[in-house]
JSON list of C-alpha atoms in Angstrom, two decimals:
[
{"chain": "A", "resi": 1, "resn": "UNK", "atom": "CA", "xyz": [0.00, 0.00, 0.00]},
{"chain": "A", "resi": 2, "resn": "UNK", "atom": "CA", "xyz": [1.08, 3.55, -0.59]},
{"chain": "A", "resi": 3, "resn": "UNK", "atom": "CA", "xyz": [1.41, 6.18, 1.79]},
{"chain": "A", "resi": 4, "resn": "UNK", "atom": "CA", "xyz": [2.02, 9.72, 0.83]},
{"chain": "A", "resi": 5, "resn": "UNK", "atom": "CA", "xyz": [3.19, 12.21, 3.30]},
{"chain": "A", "resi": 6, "resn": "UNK", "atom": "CA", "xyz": [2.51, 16.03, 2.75]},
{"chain": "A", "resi": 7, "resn": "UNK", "atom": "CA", "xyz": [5.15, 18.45, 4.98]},
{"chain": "A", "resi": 8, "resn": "UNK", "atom": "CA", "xyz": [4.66, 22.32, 4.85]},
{"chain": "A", "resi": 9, "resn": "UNK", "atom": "CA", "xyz": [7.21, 22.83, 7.00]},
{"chain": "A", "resi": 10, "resn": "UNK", "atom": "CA", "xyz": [10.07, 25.40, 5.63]},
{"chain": "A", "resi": 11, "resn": "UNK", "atom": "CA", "xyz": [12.52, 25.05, 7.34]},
{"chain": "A", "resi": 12, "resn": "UNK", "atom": "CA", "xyz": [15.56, 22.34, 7.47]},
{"chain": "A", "resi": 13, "resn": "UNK", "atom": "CA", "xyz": [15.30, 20.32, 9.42]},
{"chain": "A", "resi": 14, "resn": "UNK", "atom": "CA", "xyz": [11.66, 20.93, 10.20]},
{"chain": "A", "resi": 15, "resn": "UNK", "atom": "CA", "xyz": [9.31, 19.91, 12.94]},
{"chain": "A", "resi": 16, "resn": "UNK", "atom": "CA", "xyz": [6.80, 19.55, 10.82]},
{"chain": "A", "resi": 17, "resn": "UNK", "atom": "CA", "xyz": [8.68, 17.27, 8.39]},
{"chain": "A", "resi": 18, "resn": "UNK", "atom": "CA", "xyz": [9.72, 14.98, 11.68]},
{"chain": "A", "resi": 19, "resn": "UNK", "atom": "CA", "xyz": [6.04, 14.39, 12.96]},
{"chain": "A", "resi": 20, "resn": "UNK", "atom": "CA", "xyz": [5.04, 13.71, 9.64]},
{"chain": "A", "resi": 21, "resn": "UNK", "atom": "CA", "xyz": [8.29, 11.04, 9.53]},
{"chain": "A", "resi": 22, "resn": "UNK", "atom": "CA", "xyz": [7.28, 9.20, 12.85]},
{"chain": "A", "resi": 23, "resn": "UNK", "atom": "CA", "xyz": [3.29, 9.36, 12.01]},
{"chain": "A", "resi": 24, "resn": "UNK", "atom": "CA", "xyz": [4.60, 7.42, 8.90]},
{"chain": "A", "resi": 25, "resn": "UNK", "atom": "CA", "xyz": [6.66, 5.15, 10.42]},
{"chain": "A", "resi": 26, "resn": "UNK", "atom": "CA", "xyz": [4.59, 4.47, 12.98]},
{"chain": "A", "resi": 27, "resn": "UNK", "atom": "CA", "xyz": [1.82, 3.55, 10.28]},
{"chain": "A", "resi": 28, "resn": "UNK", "atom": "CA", "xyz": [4.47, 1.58, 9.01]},
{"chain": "A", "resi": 29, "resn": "UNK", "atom": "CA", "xyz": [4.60, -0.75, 11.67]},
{"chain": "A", "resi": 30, "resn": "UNK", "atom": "CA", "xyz": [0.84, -2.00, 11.62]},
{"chain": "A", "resi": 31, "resn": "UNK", "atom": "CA", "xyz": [0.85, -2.29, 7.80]},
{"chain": "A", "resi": 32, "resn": "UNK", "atom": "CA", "xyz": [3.34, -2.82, 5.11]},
{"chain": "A", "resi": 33, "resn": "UNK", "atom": "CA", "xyz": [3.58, 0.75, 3.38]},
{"chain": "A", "resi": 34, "resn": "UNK", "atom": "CA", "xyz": [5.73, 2.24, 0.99]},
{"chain": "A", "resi": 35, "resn": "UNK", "atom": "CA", "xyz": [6.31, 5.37, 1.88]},
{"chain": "A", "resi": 36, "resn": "UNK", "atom": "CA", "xyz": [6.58, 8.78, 0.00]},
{"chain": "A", "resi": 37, "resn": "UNK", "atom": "CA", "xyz": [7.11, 12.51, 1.38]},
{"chain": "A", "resi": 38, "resn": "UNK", "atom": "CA", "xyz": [5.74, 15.38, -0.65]},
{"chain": "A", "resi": 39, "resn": "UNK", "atom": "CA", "xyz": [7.85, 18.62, 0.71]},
{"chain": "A", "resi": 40, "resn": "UNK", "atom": "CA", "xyz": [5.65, 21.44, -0.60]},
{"chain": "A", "resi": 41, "resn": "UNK", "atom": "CA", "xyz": [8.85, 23.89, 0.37]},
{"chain": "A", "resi": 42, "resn": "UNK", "atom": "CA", "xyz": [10.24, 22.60, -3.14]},
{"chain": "A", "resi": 43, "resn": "UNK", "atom": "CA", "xyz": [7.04, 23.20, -5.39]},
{"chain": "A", "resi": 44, "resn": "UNK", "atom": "CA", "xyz": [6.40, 26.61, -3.61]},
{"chain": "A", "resi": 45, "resn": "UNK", "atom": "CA", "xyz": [7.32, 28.43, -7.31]},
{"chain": "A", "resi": 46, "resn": "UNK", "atom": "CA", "xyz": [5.08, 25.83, -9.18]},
{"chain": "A", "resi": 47, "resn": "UNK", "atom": "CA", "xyz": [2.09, 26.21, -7.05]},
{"chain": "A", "resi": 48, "resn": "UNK", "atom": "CA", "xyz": [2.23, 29.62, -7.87]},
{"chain": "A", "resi": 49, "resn": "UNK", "atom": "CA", "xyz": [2.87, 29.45, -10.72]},
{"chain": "A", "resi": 50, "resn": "UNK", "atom": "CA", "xyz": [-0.27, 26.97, -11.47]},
{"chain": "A", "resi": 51, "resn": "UNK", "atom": "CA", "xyz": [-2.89, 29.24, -10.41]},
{"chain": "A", "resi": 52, "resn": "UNK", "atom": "CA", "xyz": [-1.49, 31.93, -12.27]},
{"chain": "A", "resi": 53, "resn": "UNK", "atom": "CA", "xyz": [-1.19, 29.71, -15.65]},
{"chain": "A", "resi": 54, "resn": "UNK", "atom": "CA", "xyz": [-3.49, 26.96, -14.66]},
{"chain": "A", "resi": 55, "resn": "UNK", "atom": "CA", "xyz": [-0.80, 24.04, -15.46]},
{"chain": "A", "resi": 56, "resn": "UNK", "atom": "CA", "xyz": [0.84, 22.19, -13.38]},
{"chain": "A", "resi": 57, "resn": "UNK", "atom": "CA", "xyz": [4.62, 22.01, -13.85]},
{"chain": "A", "resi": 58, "resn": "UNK", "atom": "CA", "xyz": [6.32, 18.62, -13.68]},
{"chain": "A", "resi": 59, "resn": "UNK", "atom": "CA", "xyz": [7.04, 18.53, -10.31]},
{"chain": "A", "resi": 60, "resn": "UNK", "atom": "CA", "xyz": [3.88, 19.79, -8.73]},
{"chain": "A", "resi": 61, "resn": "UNK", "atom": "CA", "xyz": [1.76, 17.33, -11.56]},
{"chain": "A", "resi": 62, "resn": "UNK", "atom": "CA", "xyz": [3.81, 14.43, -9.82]},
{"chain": "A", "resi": 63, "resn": "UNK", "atom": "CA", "xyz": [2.97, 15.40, -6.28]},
{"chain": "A", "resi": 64, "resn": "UNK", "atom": "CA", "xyz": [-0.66, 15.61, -7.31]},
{"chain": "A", "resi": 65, "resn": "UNK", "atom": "CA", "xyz": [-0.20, 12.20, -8.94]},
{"chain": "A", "resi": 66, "resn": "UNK", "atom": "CA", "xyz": [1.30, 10.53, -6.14]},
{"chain": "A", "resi": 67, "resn": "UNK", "atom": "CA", "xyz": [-1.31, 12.66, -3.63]},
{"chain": "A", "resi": 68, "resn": "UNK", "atom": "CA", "xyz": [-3.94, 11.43, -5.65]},
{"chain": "A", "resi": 69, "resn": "UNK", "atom": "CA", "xyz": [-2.65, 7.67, -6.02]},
{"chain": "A", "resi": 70, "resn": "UNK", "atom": "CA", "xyz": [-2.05, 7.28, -2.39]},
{"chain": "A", "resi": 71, "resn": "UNK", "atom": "CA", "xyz": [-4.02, 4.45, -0.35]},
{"chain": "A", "resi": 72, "resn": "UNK", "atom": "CA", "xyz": [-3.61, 6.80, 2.61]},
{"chain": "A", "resi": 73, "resn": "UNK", "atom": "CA", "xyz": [-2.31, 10.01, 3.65]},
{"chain": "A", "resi": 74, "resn": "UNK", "atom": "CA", "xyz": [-0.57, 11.71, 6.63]},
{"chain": "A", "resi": 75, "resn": "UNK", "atom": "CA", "xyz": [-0.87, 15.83, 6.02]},
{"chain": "A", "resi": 76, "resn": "UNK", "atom": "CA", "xyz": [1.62, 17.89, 8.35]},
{"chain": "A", "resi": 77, "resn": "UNK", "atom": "CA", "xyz": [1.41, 21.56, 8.43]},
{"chain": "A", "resi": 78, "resn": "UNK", "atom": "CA", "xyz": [2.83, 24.15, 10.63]},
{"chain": "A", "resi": 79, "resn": "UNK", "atom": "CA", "xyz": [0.34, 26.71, 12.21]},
{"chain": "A", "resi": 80, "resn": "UNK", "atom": "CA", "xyz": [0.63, 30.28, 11.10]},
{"chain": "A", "resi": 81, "resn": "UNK", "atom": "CA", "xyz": [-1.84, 33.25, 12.40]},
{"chain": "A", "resi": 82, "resn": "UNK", "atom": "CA", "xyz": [-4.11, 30.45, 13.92]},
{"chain": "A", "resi": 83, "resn": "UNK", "atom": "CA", "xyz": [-4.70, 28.19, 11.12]},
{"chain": "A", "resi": 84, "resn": "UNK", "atom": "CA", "xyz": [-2.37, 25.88, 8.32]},
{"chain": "A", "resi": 85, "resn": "UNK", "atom": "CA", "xyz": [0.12, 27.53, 6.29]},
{"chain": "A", "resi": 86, "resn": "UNK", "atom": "CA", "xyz": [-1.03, 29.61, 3.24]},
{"chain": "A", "resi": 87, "resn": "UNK", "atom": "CA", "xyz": [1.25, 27.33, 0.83]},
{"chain": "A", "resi": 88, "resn": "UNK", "atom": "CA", "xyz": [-0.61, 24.36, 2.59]},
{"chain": "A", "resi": 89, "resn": "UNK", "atom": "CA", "xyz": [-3.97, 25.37, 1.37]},
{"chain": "A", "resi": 90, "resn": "UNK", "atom": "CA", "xyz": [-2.34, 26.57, -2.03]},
{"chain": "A", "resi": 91, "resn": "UNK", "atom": "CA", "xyz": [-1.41, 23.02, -2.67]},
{"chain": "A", "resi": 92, "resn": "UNK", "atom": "CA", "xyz": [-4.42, 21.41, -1.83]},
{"chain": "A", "resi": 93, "resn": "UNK", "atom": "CA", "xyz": [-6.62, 24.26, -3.76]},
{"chain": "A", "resi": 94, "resn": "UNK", "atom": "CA", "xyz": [-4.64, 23.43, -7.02]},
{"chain": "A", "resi": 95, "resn": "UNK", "atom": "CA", "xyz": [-6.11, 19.68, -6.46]},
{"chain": "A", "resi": 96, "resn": "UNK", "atom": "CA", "xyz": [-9.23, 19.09, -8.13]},
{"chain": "A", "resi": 97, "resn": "UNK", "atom": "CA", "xyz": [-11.65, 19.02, -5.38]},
{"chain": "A", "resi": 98, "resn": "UNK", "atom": "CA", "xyz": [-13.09, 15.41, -6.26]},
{"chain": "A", "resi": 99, "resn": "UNK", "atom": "CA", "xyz": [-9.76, 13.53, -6.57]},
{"chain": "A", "resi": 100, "resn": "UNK", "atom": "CA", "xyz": [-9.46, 12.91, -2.62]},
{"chain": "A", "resi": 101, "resn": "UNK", "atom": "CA", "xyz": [-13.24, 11.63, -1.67]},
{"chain": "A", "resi": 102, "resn": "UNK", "atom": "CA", "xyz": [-13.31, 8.19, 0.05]},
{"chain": "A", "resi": 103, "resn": "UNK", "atom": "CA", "xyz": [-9.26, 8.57, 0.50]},
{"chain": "A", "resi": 104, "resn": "UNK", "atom": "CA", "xyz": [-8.29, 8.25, 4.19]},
{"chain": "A", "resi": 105, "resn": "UNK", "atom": "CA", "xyz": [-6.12, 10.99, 5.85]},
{"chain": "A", "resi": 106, "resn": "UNK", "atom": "CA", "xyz": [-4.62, 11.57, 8.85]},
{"chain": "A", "resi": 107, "resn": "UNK", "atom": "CA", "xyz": [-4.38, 15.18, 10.04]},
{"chain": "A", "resi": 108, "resn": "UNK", "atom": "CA", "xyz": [-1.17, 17.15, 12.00]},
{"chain": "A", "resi": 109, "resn": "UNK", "atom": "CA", "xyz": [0.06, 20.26, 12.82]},
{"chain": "A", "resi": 110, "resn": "UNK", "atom": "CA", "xyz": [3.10, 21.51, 14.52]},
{"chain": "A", "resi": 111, "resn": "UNK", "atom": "CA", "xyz": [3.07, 24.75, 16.48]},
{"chain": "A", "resi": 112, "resn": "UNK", "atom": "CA", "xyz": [5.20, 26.82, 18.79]},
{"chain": "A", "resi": 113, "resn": "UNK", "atom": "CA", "xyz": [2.18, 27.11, 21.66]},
{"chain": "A", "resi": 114, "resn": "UNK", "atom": "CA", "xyz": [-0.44, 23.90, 22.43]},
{"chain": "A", "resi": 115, "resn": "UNK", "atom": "CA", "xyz": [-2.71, 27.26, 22.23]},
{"chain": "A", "resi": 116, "resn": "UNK", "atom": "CA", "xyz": [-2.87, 26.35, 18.78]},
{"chain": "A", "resi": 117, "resn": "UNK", "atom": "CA", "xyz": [-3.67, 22.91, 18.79]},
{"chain": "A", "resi": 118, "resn": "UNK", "atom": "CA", "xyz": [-7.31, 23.58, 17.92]},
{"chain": "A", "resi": 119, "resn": "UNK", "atom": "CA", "xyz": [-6.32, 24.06, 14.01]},
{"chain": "A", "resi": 120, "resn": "UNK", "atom": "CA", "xyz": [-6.99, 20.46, 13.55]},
{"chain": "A", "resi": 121, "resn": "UNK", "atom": "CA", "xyz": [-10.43, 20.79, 14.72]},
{"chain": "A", "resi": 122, "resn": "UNK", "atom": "CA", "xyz": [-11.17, 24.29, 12.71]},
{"chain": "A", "resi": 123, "resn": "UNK", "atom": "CA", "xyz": [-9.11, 24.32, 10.30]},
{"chain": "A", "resi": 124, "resn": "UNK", "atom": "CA", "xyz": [-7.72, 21.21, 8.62]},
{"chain": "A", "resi": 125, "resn": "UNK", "atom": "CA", "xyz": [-10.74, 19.04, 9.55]},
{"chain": "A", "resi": 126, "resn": "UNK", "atom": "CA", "xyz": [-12.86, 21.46, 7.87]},
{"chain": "A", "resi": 127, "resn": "UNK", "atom": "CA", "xyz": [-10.69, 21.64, 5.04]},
{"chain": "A", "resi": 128, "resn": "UNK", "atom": "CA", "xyz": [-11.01, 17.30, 4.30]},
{"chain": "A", "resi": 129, "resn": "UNK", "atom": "CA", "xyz": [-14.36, 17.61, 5.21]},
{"chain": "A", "resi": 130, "resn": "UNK", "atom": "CA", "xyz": [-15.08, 19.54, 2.14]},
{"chain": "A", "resi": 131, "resn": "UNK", "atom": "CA", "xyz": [-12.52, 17.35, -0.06]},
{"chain": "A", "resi": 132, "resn": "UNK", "atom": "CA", "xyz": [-14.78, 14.39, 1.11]},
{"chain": "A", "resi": 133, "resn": "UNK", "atom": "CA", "xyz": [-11.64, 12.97, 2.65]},
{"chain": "A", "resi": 134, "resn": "UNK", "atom": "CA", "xyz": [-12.19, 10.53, 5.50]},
{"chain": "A", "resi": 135, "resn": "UNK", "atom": "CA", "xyz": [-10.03, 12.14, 8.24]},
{"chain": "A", "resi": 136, "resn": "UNK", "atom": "CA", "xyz": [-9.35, 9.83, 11.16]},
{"chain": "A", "resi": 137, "resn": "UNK", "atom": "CA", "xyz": [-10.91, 10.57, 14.41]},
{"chain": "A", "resi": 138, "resn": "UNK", "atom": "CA", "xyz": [-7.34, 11.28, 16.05]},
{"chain": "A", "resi": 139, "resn": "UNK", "atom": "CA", "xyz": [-5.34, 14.57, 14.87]},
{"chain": "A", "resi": 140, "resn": "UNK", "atom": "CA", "xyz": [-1.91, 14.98, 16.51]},
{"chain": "A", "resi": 141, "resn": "UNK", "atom": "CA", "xyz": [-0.77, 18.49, 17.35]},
{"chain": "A", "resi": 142, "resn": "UNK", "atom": "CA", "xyz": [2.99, 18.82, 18.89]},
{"chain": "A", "resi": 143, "resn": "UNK", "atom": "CA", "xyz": [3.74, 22.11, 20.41]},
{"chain": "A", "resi": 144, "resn": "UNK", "atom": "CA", "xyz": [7.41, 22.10, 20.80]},
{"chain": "A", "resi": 145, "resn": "UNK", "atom": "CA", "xyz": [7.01, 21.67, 24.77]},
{"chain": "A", "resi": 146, "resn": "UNK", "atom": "CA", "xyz": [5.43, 17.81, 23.28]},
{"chain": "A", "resi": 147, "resn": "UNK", "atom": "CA", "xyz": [9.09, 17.01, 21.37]},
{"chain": "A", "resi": 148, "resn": "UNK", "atom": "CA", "xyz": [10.15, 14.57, 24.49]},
{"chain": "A", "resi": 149, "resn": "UNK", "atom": "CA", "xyz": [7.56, 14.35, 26.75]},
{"chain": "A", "resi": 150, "resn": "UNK", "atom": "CA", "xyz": [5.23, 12.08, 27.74]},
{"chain": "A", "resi": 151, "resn": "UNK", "atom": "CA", "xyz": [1.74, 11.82, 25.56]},
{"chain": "A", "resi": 152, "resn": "UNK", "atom": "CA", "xyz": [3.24, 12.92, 21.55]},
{"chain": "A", "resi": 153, "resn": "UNK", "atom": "CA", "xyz": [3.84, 9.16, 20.95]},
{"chain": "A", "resi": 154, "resn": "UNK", "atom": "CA", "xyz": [0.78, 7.72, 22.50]},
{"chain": "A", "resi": 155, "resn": "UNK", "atom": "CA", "xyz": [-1.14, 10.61, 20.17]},
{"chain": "A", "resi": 156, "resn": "UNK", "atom": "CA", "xyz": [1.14, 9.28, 16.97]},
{"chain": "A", "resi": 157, "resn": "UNK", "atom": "CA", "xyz": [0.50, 5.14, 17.88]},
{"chain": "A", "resi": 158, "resn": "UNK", "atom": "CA", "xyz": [-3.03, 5.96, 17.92]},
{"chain": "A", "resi": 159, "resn": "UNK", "atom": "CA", "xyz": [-3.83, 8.25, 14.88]},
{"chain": "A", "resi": 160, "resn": "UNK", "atom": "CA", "xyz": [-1.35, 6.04, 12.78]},
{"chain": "A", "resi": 161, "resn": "UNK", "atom": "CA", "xyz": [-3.27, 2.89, 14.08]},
{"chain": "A", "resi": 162, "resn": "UNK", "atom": "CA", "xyz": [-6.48, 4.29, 12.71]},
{"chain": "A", "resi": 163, "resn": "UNK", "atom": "CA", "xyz": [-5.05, 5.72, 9.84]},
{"chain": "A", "resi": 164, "resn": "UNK", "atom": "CA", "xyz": [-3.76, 2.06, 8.95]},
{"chain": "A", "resi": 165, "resn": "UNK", "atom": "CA", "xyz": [-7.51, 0.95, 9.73]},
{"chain": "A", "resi": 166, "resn": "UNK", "atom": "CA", "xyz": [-8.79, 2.46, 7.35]},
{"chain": "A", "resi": 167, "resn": "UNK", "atom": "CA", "xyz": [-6.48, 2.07, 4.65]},
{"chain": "A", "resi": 168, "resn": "UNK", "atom": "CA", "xyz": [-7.19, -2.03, 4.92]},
{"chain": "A", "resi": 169, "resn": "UNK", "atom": "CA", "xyz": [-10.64, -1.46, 5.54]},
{"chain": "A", "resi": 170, "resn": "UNK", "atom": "CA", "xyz": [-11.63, 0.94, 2.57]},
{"chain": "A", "resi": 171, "resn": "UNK", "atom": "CA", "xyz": [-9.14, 0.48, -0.01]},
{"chain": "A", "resi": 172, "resn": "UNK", "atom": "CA", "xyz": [-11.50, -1.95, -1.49]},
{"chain": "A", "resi": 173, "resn": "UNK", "atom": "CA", "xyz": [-14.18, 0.49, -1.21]},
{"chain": "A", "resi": 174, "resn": "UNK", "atom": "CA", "xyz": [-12.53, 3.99, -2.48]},
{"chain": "A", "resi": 175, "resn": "UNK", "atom": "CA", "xyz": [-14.59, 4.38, -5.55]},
{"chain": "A", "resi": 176, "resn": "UNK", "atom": "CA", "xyz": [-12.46, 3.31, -9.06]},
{"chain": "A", "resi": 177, "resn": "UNK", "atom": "CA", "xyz": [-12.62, 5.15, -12.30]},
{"chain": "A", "resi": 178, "resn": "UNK", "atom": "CA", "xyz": [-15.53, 2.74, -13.58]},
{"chain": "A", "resi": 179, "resn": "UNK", "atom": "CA", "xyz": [-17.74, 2.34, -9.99]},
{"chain": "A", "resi": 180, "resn": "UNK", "atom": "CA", "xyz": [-20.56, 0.41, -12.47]},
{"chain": "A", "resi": 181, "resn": "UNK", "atom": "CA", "xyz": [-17.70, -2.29, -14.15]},
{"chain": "A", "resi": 182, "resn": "UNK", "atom": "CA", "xyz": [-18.42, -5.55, -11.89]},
{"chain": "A", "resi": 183, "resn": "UNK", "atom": "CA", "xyz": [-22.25, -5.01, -12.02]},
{"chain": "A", "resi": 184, "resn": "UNK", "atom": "CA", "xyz": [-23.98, -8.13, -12.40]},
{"chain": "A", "resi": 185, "resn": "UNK", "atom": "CA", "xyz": [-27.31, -8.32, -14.57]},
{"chain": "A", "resi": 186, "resn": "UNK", "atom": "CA", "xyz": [-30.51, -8.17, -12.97]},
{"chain": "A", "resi": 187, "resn": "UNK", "atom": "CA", "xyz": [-31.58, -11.03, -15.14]},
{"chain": "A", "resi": 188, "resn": "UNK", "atom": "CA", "xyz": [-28.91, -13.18, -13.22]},
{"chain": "A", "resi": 189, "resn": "UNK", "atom": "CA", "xyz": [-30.38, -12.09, -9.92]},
{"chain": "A", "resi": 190, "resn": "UNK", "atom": "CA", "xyz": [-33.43, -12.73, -11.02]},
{"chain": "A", "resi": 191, "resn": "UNK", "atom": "CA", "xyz": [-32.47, -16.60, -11.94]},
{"chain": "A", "resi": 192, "resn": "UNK", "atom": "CA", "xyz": [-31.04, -16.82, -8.80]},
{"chain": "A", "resi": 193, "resn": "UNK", "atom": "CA", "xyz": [-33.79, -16.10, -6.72]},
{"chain": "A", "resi": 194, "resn": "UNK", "atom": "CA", "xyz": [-35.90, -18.93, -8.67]},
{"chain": "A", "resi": 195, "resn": "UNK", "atom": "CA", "xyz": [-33.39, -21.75, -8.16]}
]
């Protein structure tokens, strides 16, 4: 199964980037994933540039293929002015907003305050919501106070346990291109019933 990892952080090395690491790895060890990290710091320029051409350049088209693709996702953003990072919602604006229904996600945020830690809740909740992404029930905020104390990897085991959940339990059901190709007849069903 593939797991795609989206990091806003801008910084190297980034907090963001490392909770988005350990929720992925910690998916990782309650289902076999390969694992790939989208760092929207590098398509910054082509996200910008898409909304102001309305093409994707190669880079950003293969981060919204693999985004797209992915049996499961882990999104990571820092918190700026109370809410995700404006080139976090510039990335997922220049996705259409069909391509992530049924697909589950796993929400995080980094901050410097646990003030903040409500921007899962009313902000990138929300946000999935309205993709028709099925966010899992546990978001995992670390204030930098969490980095090394007790309760950040209890939060991680727990969201990546659902996360992984979900990605055995609706793979088969994330709608395919052709929702209608295994339909059997309703003349079979018919003859079935009379046997």
């Amino acid at each position: 199964m593939k797991l795609v990892v989206v990091s806003a952080g801008l910084s190297v090395p980034s907090s963001t980037r490392l909770l988005g690491d350990r929720l992925a790895a910690a998916v990782g060890r309650d289902l076999p994933v390969e694992v790939q990290v989208v760092e929207l710091r590098d398509l910054a320029v082509e996200i910008a540039h898409n909304f102001t051409s309305g093409f994707p350049g190669k880079k950003l088209s293969a981060a919204i293929d693999a985004v797209t693709g992915a049996d499961g996702l882990v999104v990571v953003t820092p918190v700026f002015s109370a809410s995700y990072s404006g080139l976090f919602k510039s990335f997922f604006d220049v996705i259409d907003k069909d391509a992530l229904a049924g697909s589950p996600v796993l929400i995080a945020a980094t901050g410097g305050t646990a003030r903040h830690s409500l921007v899962l809740d009313h902000a990138l909740r929300p946000l999935f919501a309205h993709l028709r992404a099925v966010v899992v029930p546990t978001g995992v905020y670390a204030a930098s106070e969490d980095w090394g104390a007790e309760g950040l990897d209890g939060r991680i085991e727990r969201a990546a346990g659902e996360l992984a959940a979900l990605m055995t339990g609706m793979s088969a059901a994330r709608p395919d291109k052709d929702a209608f190709a295994a339909v059997v007849p309703f003349e079979e069903r018919l003859a079935a019933l009379r046997v």
